[in-house]
XYZ file of C-alpha atoms in Angstrom:
589
model
C 0.000 0.000 0.000
C 2.743 2.481 0.982
C 4.740 2.052 -2.213
C 1.726 2.538 -4.461
C 0.513 5.581 -2.523
C 3.894 7.328 -2.534
C 4.516 6.721 -6.223
C 1.019 8.023 -6.970
C 1.814 11.206 -5.037
C 5.121 11.863 -6.780
C 4.246 10.684 -10.279
C 7.750 9.183 -10.615
C 7.502 5.431 -9.928
C 10.451 3.072 -9.957
C 9.577 0.087 -12.140
C 12.578 -2.093 -11.350
C 13.128 -4.664 -8.632
C 13.215 -3.269 -5.098
C 14.837 -5.120 -2.190
C 13.789 -4.111 1.310
C 16.197 -4.406 4.249
C 16.267 -3.372 7.886
C 18.060 -0.084 8.522
C 18.176 2.414 11.377
C 16.907 5.388 9.441
C 16.420 5.811 5.700
C 18.577 3.981 3.180
C 18.136 4.112 -0.593
C 20.507 2.713 -3.195
C 19.740 2.655 -6.887
C 21.872 0.716 -9.342
C 20.370 0.923 -12.780
C 17.152 -1.058 -12.806
C 17.571 -2.354 -9.248
C 17.111 -0.645 -5.909
C 17.555 -1.364 -2.221
C 15.653 0.475 0.484
C 16.207 0.209 4.227
C 14.100 1.456 7.124
C 12.901 0.626 10.629
C 9.448 2.280 10.634
C 6.590 2.710 8.175
C 7.238 6.436 8.002
C 10.846 5.798 7.032
C 9.669 3.252 4.469
C 7.416 5.882 2.904
C 10.326 8.326 2.780
C 12.494 5.668 1.126
C 10.042 5.403 -1.749
C 9.845 9.190 -1.884
C 13.628 9.511 -2.151
C 13.692 6.743 -4.766
C 11.127 8.744 -6.739
C 13.372 11.795 -6.442
C 16.252 9.834 -7.957
C 13.967 8.828 -10.816
C 12.862 12.420 -11.359
C 16.463 13.638 -11.366
C 17.570 10.820 -13.669
C 20.138 9.452 -11.208
C 20.702 5.746 -11.880
C 23.664 5.062 -9.598
C 23.232 6.713 -6.225
C 23.087 6.006 -2.472
C 21.213 7.964 0.219
C 21.490 7.611 3.997
C 19.409 9.667 6.436
C 18.841 9.473 10.180
C 15.963 11.549 11.593
C 17.003 13.944 14.343
C 13.444 14.131 15.730
C 11.582 11.084 17.026
C 8.166 12.572 16.300
C 7.594 15.181 13.623
C 4.568 16.236 11.626
C 1.826 18.791 11.067
C -1.048 20.035 13.156
C -3.985 21.110 10.979
C -6.297 23.744 12.446
C -9.803 22.533 11.637
C -11.558 24.829 14.108
C -11.391 28.288 12.493
C -13.566 27.715 9.454
C -12.698 24.797 7.185
C -13.124 21.150 8.147
C -11.335 18.925 5.678
C -13.390 16.034 4.345
C -12.237 12.650 5.673
C -11.188 11.424 2.242
C -9.018 14.512 1.818
C -7.400 14.076 5.218
C -6.346 10.667 3.912
C -5.037 12.269 0.724
C -3.127 14.741 2.889
C -1.684 11.853 4.922
C -0.302 10.313 1.721
C 1.664 13.469 1.004
C 2.996 14.057 4.496
C 3.920 10.373 4.777
C 5.918 10.739 1.568
C 8.041 13.349 3.337
C 8.677 10.800 6.104
C 6.608 12.628 8.705
C 5.193 10.284 11.321
C 2.686 12.363 13.278
C -0.495 14.308 12.557
C -2.652 16.355 14.892
C -6.121 17.501 13.915
C -6.745 20.613 16.003
C -10.379 20.210 16.993
C -11.747 22.676 19.520
C -15.330 21.512 19.000
C -15.129 19.741 15.643
C -16.233 16.270 16.724
C -19.386 14.643 18.017
C -19.680 14.517 21.795
C -22.272 12.295 23.464
C -24.567 14.276 25.746
C -23.568 17.661 24.287
C -25.585 18.186 21.090
C -24.461 21.811 20.664
C -20.772 20.870 20.669
C -19.657 21.479 17.092
C -23.251 22.241 16.072
C -23.456 23.366 12.415
C -19.659 23.506 12.251
C -18.922 20.414 10.152
C -17.906 18.272 13.136
C -16.483 14.796 12.549
C -18.504 11.750 13.452
C -16.871 8.990 15.455
C -16.840 6.807 12.352
C -14.990 9.508 10.382
C -12.325 9.847 13.075
C -11.865 6.070 13.206
C -11.621 5.924 9.414
C -8.905 8.595 9.380
C -7.036 6.938 12.247
C -7.050 3.512 10.601
C -5.724 4.986 7.382
C -3.016 6.983 9.145
C -1.879 3.863 10.996
C -1.464 1.956 7.735
C 0.662 4.808 6.361
C 2.902 4.954 9.437
C 1.386 8.157 10.808
C 0.335 8.513 14.443
C -2.895 10.493 14.639
C -2.680 12.357 17.954
C -5.833 13.927 19.415
C -5.466 17.675 19.869
C -8.318 19.167 21.885
C -9.016 22.011 24.301
C -9.782 21.479 27.978
C -9.687 25.057 29.270
C -9.613 27.947 26.769
C -10.327 28.426 23.057
C -13.852 27.029 23.358
C -15.750 30.167 22.373
C -17.542 28.483 19.482
C -19.141 26.058 21.933
C -19.535 28.351 24.943
C -21.647 30.785 22.890
C -24.498 28.270 23.151
C -26.530 28.210 26.349
C -25.705 24.533 26.834
C -22.326 25.512 28.329
C -23.564 28.361 30.544
C -23.184 26.449 33.817
C -19.519 25.567 33.308
C -18.078 28.584 31.477
C -15.708 31.066 33.150
C -16.260 33.593 30.363
C -16.989 33.538 26.639
C -13.832 31.577 25.878
C -12.710 29.620 28.962
C -14.179 26.738 30.957
C -14.950 27.227 34.658
C -12.370 25.489 36.901
C -13.382 23.652 40.081
C -16.879 23.032 38.723
C -18.142 19.444 38.657
C -19.915 19.909 35.323
C -16.664 21.091 33.751
C -14.906 17.813 34.477
C -17.856 15.766 33.329
C -17.626 17.627 30.037
C -13.842 17.172 29.783
C -14.139 13.462 30.523
C -16.616 13.180 27.638
C -14.029 14.826 25.363
C -11.194 12.525 26.427
C -13.373 9.430 26.367
C -14.401 10.207 22.786
C -10.784 10.560 21.678
C -9.885 7.283 23.374
C -12.757 5.561 21.597
C -11.830 6.888 18.144
C -8.019 7.164 17.989
C -5.417 4.542 18.914
C -2.587 6.892 19.945
C -1.629 6.914 23.614
C -0.636 10.576 23.329
C -3.037 13.475 23.670
C -2.642 17.239 23.425
C -4.941 18.723 26.059
C -4.530 22.323 24.918
C -4.606 24.648 27.961
C -3.118 27.648 26.135
C -4.151 31.303 26.134
C -6.833 30.949 28.821
C -7.358 34.704 28.880
C -9.382 35.935 31.854
C -8.874 32.794 33.925
C -10.000 33.499 37.488
C -11.546 36.880 36.700
C -14.996 35.914 35.410
C -17.533 33.579 36.946
C -14.766 31.991 39.017
C -14.113 35.332 40.719
C -17.834 35.809 41.336
C -18.089 32.391 43.017
C -14.790 32.165 44.894
C -13.266 35.629 45.050
C -9.716 36.456 43.995
C -7.201 33.637 43.691
C -3.800 33.455 42.036
C -4.215 32.479 38.365
C -1.368 29.965 38.464
C -2.900 28.148 41.436
C -6.245 27.879 39.645
C -4.517 26.651 36.497
C -2.471 23.962 38.242
C -5.418 22.677 40.235
C -7.496 22.451 37.056
C -4.645 20.774 35.207
C -4.227 18.155 37.953
C -7.894 17.222 37.630
C -7.684 16.958 33.846
C -4.494 14.893 34.082
C -6.278 12.492 36.400
C -8.971 11.990 33.762
C -6.345 11.521 31.047
C -4.567 8.926 33.182
C -7.846 7.053 33.635
C -7.889 6.590 29.846
C -4.198 5.632 29.675
C -3.030 8.787 27.969
C 0.424 10.382 28.001
C -0.560 14.070 27.893
C 1.029 17.206 26.544
C -0.091 20.817 26.950
C 0.858 24.142 25.361
C 3.307 25.738 27.770
C 2.559 29.464 27.622
C 0.419 29.757 30.749
C 3.449 29.241 33.012
C 5.203 32.430 31.929
C 3.157 34.884 33.950
C 0.663 34.968 36.781
C -0.735 38.322 35.625
C 0.236 39.433 32.093
C -1.091 37.161 29.327
C 1.232 38.798 26.773
C 4.446 38.324 28.764
C 4.976 35.000 26.976
C 6.004 36.869 23.820
C 8.759 38.890 25.475
C 12.186 37.733 24.201
C 13.689 37.751 27.686
C 10.627 36.398 29.504
C 11.525 34.398 32.606
C 9.242 31.751 34.089
C 8.667 32.410 37.805
C 10.315 29.801 40.020
C 6.971 29.318 41.728
C 5.519 28.163 38.410
C 8.226 25.558 38.011
C 7.957 24.330 41.591
C 4.176 24.011 41.477
C 3.711 22.567 37.970
C 2.672 18.913 37.618
C 5.600 16.907 36.257
C 3.441 14.611 34.182
C 2.604 16.517 30.990
C 5.001 17.256 28.172
C 5.273 21.033 27.753
C 5.033 22.369 24.217
C 6.954 25.566 23.500
C 5.184 27.266 20.603
C 6.384 30.205 18.573
C 5.948 31.210 14.925
C 7.079 34.810 14.845
C 10.781 35.209 15.539
C 13.605 35.018 13.054
C 16.716 34.661 15.183
C 18.268 31.647 16.900
C 18.897 33.355 20.246
C 15.190 33.930 20.855
C 14.401 30.232 20.565
C 17.452 29.342 22.603
C 16.374 31.646 25.456
C 12.856 30.207 25.484
C 14.019 26.590 25.411
C 16.394 27.456 28.237
C 13.346 28.481 30.273
C 11.554 25.222 29.444
C 14.681 23.274 30.423
C 14.182 24.490 34.001
C 11.163 22.201 34.280
C 11.622 18.477 35.007
C 8.985 17.900 32.301
C 9.898 16.870 28.768
C 9.807 19.830 26.384
C 8.787 19.777 22.739
C 8.473 22.464 20.083
C 5.614 23.673 17.898
C 6.550 25.973 15.056
C 4.414 27.325 12.266
C 3.888 26.811 8.571
C 2.417 30.207 7.750
C -1.074 29.431 6.417
C -2.955 32.088 8.409
C -1.747 35.217 6.659
C -4.099 35.449 3.687
C -4.954 33.494 0.550
C -1.443 32.095 0.006
C 1.075 30.407 2.290
C 3.956 32.624 3.387
C 6.808 30.279 2.481
C 9.517 32.907 2.857
C 8.501 33.850 6.379
C 8.131 30.166 7.267
C 11.770 29.684 6.283
C 12.937 32.853 7.994
C 11.272 31.954 11.294
C 11.479 28.156 11.350
C 15.002 27.469 10.121
C 16.609 29.116 13.181
C 13.990 27.462 15.392
C 14.675 23.988 14.016
C 18.422 24.462 14.238
C 17.989 25.376 17.887
C 15.788 22.331 18.497
C 18.449 20.099 16.946
C 21.195 21.632 19.067
C 19.125 21.270 22.228
C 18.070 17.690 21.550
C 14.331 18.360 21.252
C 12.697 15.131 20.061
C 9.096 16.132 19.280
C 8.468 18.872 16.724
C 5.030 19.985 15.536
C 4.428 22.055 12.406
C 1.260 23.969 13.210
C -0.936 25.264 10.401
C -3.415 27.722 11.864
C -6.342 29.298 10.044
C -7.084 32.339 12.207
C -8.499 34.276 9.275
C -11.295 31.818 8.551
C -9.357 29.306 6.431
C -8.272 31.419 3.494
C -5.319 29.147 2.642
C -5.661 25.589 1.369
C -3.483 23.275 3.485
C -2.525 21.385 0.322
C -0.789 24.564 -0.888
C 1.510 24.610 2.131
C 3.657 21.526 1.534
C 6.569 23.812 0.680
C 6.543 25.057 4.274
C 6.010 21.556 5.640
C 9.088 20.445 3.714
C 11.134 22.813 5.905
C 10.273 20.554 8.833
C 10.701 17.223 7.043
C 14.059 18.078 5.507
C 15.504 19.414 8.750
C 14.190 16.291 10.473
C 16.011 13.967 8.069
C 19.033 16.058 7.123
C 19.639 17.936 10.355
C 21.719 21.082 10.244
C 23.122 19.997 6.874
C 19.763 20.798 5.276
C 19.851 23.389 2.497
C 17.141 25.520 0.959
C 17.563 23.535 -2.259
C 16.732 20.347 -0.305
C 13.489 22.019 0.785
C 12.590 23.177 -2.721
C 13.329 19.716 -4.168
C 11.140 17.917 -1.661
C 8.303 20.417 -2.016
C 8.443 20.281 -5.803
C 8.167 16.502 -5.862
C 5.036 16.683 -3.695
C 3.311 19.615 -5.384
C 4.673 19.878 -8.911
C 5.597 23.493 -8.161
C 9.091 24.632 -9.036
C 11.077 26.977 -6.819
C 10.050 29.911 -8.986
C 6.350 29.079 -8.552
C 6.762 28.672 -4.774
C 8.541 32.027 -4.527
C 5.969 33.729 -6.750
C 3.122 32.535 -4.520
C 4.987 33.729 -1.419
C 5.413 37.182 -2.984
C 1.716 37.739 -2.162
C 3.118 38.874 1.211
C 5.629 41.279 -0.370
C 8.475 39.957 1.775
C 6.753 40.991 4.992
C 6.436 38.994 8.183
C 3.239 37.463 9.422
C 2.163 40.442 11.510
C 1.835 42.694 8.465
C -0.537 40.775 6.166
C 0.095 43.168 3.304
C -1.340 41.125 0.416
C -4.363 40.229 2.505
C -4.815 43.879 3.459
C -4.803 45.013 -0.158
C -7.282 42.274 -1.074
C -9.810 43.248 1.589
C -9.167 46.992 1.869
C -12.240 49.169 1.426
C -12.001 51.224 -1.782
C -12.921 54.562 -0.161
C -11.800 54.139 3.452
C -8.121 53.215 3.423
C -7.774 50.871 6.376
C -4.570 49.318 5.063
C -2.571 51.671 7.298
C 0.777 50.749 5.809
C 3.545 52.756 4.152
C 4.360 50.956 0.931
C 5.955 51.495 -2.435
C 3.054 50.842 -4.795
C 5.271 50.859 -7.877
C 7.400 48.122 -6.311
C 4.253 46.205 -5.344
C 3.011 46.378 -8.930
C 6.359 45.099 -10.190
C 6.211 42.203 -7.724
C 2.729 41.233 -8.941
C 3.719 41.434 -12.607
C 6.745 39.203 -12.053
C 4.589 36.663 -10.221
C 2.021 36.681 -13.032
C 4.794 36.088 -15.577
C 5.912 33.073 -13.553
C 2.399 31.651 -13.326
C 2.109 31.733 -17.113
C 4.843 29.081 -17.225
C 2.609 26.849 -15.095
C -0.647 27.052 -17.029
C -1.213 23.321 -16.464
C -0.777 23.655 -12.678
C -4.017 22.826 -10.789
C -3.885 26.169 -8.945
C -2.931 28.280 -11.964
C -6.287 30.055 -12.243
C -6.466 30.600 -8.503
C -3.138 32.387 -8.200
C -3.426 34.209 -11.510
C -6.734 35.773 -10.443
C -5.475 36.510 -6.934
C -2.467 38.461 -8.179
C -4.476 40.249 -10.849
C -6.775 41.483 -8.083
C -3.845 42.630 -5.933
C -2.218 44.406 -8.876
C -5.356 46.333 -9.829
C -6.495 46.944 -6.237
C -3.077 48.282 -5.171
C -3.269 50.761 -8.025
C -6.715 51.844 -6.878
C -5.585 52.348 -3.275
C -2.494 54.217 -4.413
C -4.195 56.633 -6.758
C -7.753 57.253 -5.672
C -7.345 59.725 -2.833
C -4.373 61.467 -4.428
C -6.206 62.081 -7.697
C -9.372 63.097 -5.864
C -7.469 65.791 -3.990
C -5.941 66.894 -7.301
C -9.526 67.116 -8.676
C -8.528 64.797 -11.535
C -12.032 63.971 -12.680
C -10.786 62.154 -15.773
C -8.956 59.656 -13.549
C -11.909 59.354 -11.186
C -14.316 58.802 -14.062
C -12.102 56.090 -15.604
C -11.828 54.466 -12.200
C -15.613 54.378 -11.832
C -16.394 53.287 -15.392
C -13.500 50.906 -16.083
C -11.275 49.986 -13.124
C -14.033 49.194 -10.635
C -16.069 46.988 -13.023
C -12.872 45.130 -13.952
C -12.120 44.582 -10.271
C -15.651 43.349 -9.587
C -15.331 40.848 -12.415
C -11.999 39.568 -11.069
C -13.380 39.219 -7.534
C -16.378 37.244 -8.814
C -14.149 34.943 -10.852
C -11.833 34.397 -7.906
C -14.768 33.700 -5.611
C -15.926 30.959 -7.994
C -12.478 29.353 -8.178
C -11.974 29.687 -4.419
C -15.390 28.134 -3.772
C -14.841 25.210 -6.116
C -11.613 24.363 -4.322
C -13.174 24.787 -0.872
C -16.070 22.427 -1.567
C -13.756 19.887 -3.170
C -11.431 19.822 -0.152
C -13.640 20.798 2.801
C -17.115 20.406 4.184
C -19.351 23.380 3.316
C -19.511 24.759 6.866
C -17.442 27.926 7.217
C -17.676 28.776 3.529
C -20.586 31.122 4.237
C -18.095 33.594 5.710
C -16.598 34.160 2.273
C -19.948 34.795 0.632
C -20.405 37.563 3.191
C -16.912 38.965 2.672
C -16.963 38.854 -1.115
C -20.503 40.168 -1.220
C -19.436 43.058 0.985
C -16.452 43.814 -1.242
C -18.669 43.853 -4.329
C -21.268 46.162 -2.799
C -18.630 48.561 -1.500
C -17.056 48.720 -4.954
C -20.493 49.521 -6.402
C -20.952 52.194 -3.754
C -17.531 53.680 -4.557
C -18.427 53.705 -8.245
C -21.671 55.558 -7.506
C -19.962 58.152 -5.309
C -17.225 58.813 -7.870
C -19.712 59.270 -10.689
C -21.843 61.615 -8.595
C -18.762 63.701 -7.892
C -17.632 63.712 -11.513
C -21.132 64.705 -12.680
C -21.355 67.553 -10.156
C -24.162 65.959 -8.133
C -22.017 66.302 -5.025
C -19.128 68.617 -4.350
C -17.142 66.253 -2.111
C -16.575 62.623 -1.179
C -16.240 62.731 2.566
C -14.404 59.408 2.885
C -11.626 60.719 0.644
C -11.361 63.984 2.571
C -9.914 62.186 5.600
C -6.155 62.366 6.080
C -4.736 58.832 6.150
C -2.376 57.914 8.969
C 0.097 55.284 7.789
C 2.701 53.079 9.390
C 0.274 51.460 11.846
C -0.132 48.002 10.333
C 2.257 46.113 12.582
C -0.017 43.745 14.477
C -2.217 40.798 13.590
C -5.362 41.915 11.760
C -8.433 40.094 10.513
C -10.346 40.613 7.278
C -12.946 42.902 8.849
C -10.178 45.187 10.148
C -9.497 46.139 6.531
C -13.142 46.231 5.477
C -14.944 48.352 8.053
C -14.369 50.817 10.864
C -16.159 48.982 13.688
């Protein structure tokens, strides 16, 4: 099964005789029409066939490869809780591709995206998985050498469930469960019991991160003030007891230990964990250090030094940047994760998770992000000897995208880090109210888009050709609109304003409608329909605002009004330095 699946993924099968041997790691030797592969796990076996395919693609007939993974457990975590829920058959298709890279672990991040006996509103109308779907995915992953690890939430990040009245009796606030409440632990046991029933892994990620407001909501009303860390540890002990009952080895996100008061202290480069936190923390769970934002080795080294003060095992969760707009940010993934992975190797970290979040409502297709995932796989198997060319080669064999295509897609972000969201901002920005709030060189942006479009033309047979072509055509035309509209209005250039209303805006509306159709076709092919309604609302809003802008411009040009108030406002720039959602670019409230 593994051989056939991997060769189907790559499209470069080896038709000769293949001998399989036992080997501690990955071993591939090709001699003409014969090959030998060696491995000790299914994941390594899958990578052997992948590397053999690479030799076939490159035309190498006499070659030997030896690799020893530096991480024991390495693979992606797919966020299925912020909009899109991948269909079960496509999760299996995804597993084929990640298995080809030799990755041996997958987490499905499911805040409320699974059926829960006794809690009918849990995952209601959100595309939740049935127990049979989870079992189907788990069985398939097992056959491909991938450990499917449950990744749930047992404290915070449950706003999509808590909003229903069903959770009112055991909610601290609109996001966090209420500690020291009997109903809370009944609910959590139902979660853990469901995971035990559906998935065979003995590991579980219990969440526990970013429990903002812990101890200050209903808990404070019932019990009065208590130290946040004490509440957290007591709650954790109770959850760990439940996990132990179901024979789980737990892990939790480790950020809550960095501060008893300031929820944002975790992000400080020189943040120090209070000794009290270390002394009082349960020693049972593995602590996951997560960070996706920093681009220098010393930051990761300082944070892992803090985690090393615990007796607990530490692991690392980095990010493949899928939550920054309609295209993965491959360049920023490399810039942030290469120093992180080098640090993990040097510090002997053995579990590494490649998180793929979808904070913006699932704008990016996870299948488009295998270039970023290859950063993790190639560092896992090649260690600090890994090169950027190794990453490109692996990604290309999975996706059919050359390095130039990968770089062109990443240029959607204009070389900016994940806190800027420049391409996304241009895409969503209101035509009359400039909420982009960023100083940029529009001529340079136009040049970037044109170069990307030239590259895409070389890939007209690529399955995502139309998608990216339309996306960059929108950004090119929209950036020009943002750049010129207010300037030419203040110059009273009615010829420009009239052309914008009569030509540019209708052209933009047509492009948006075409992109919406292509985006929707891909969504419904890959995901369940739940969550897609958000994009009908966003695209519909964009279209109506463009029509409104057209109307206002024509009224001004025809003398029906002597001013356009939105364009009278002085724009303050240089503010776009923090994470922003689509609506932050689209409206003022």
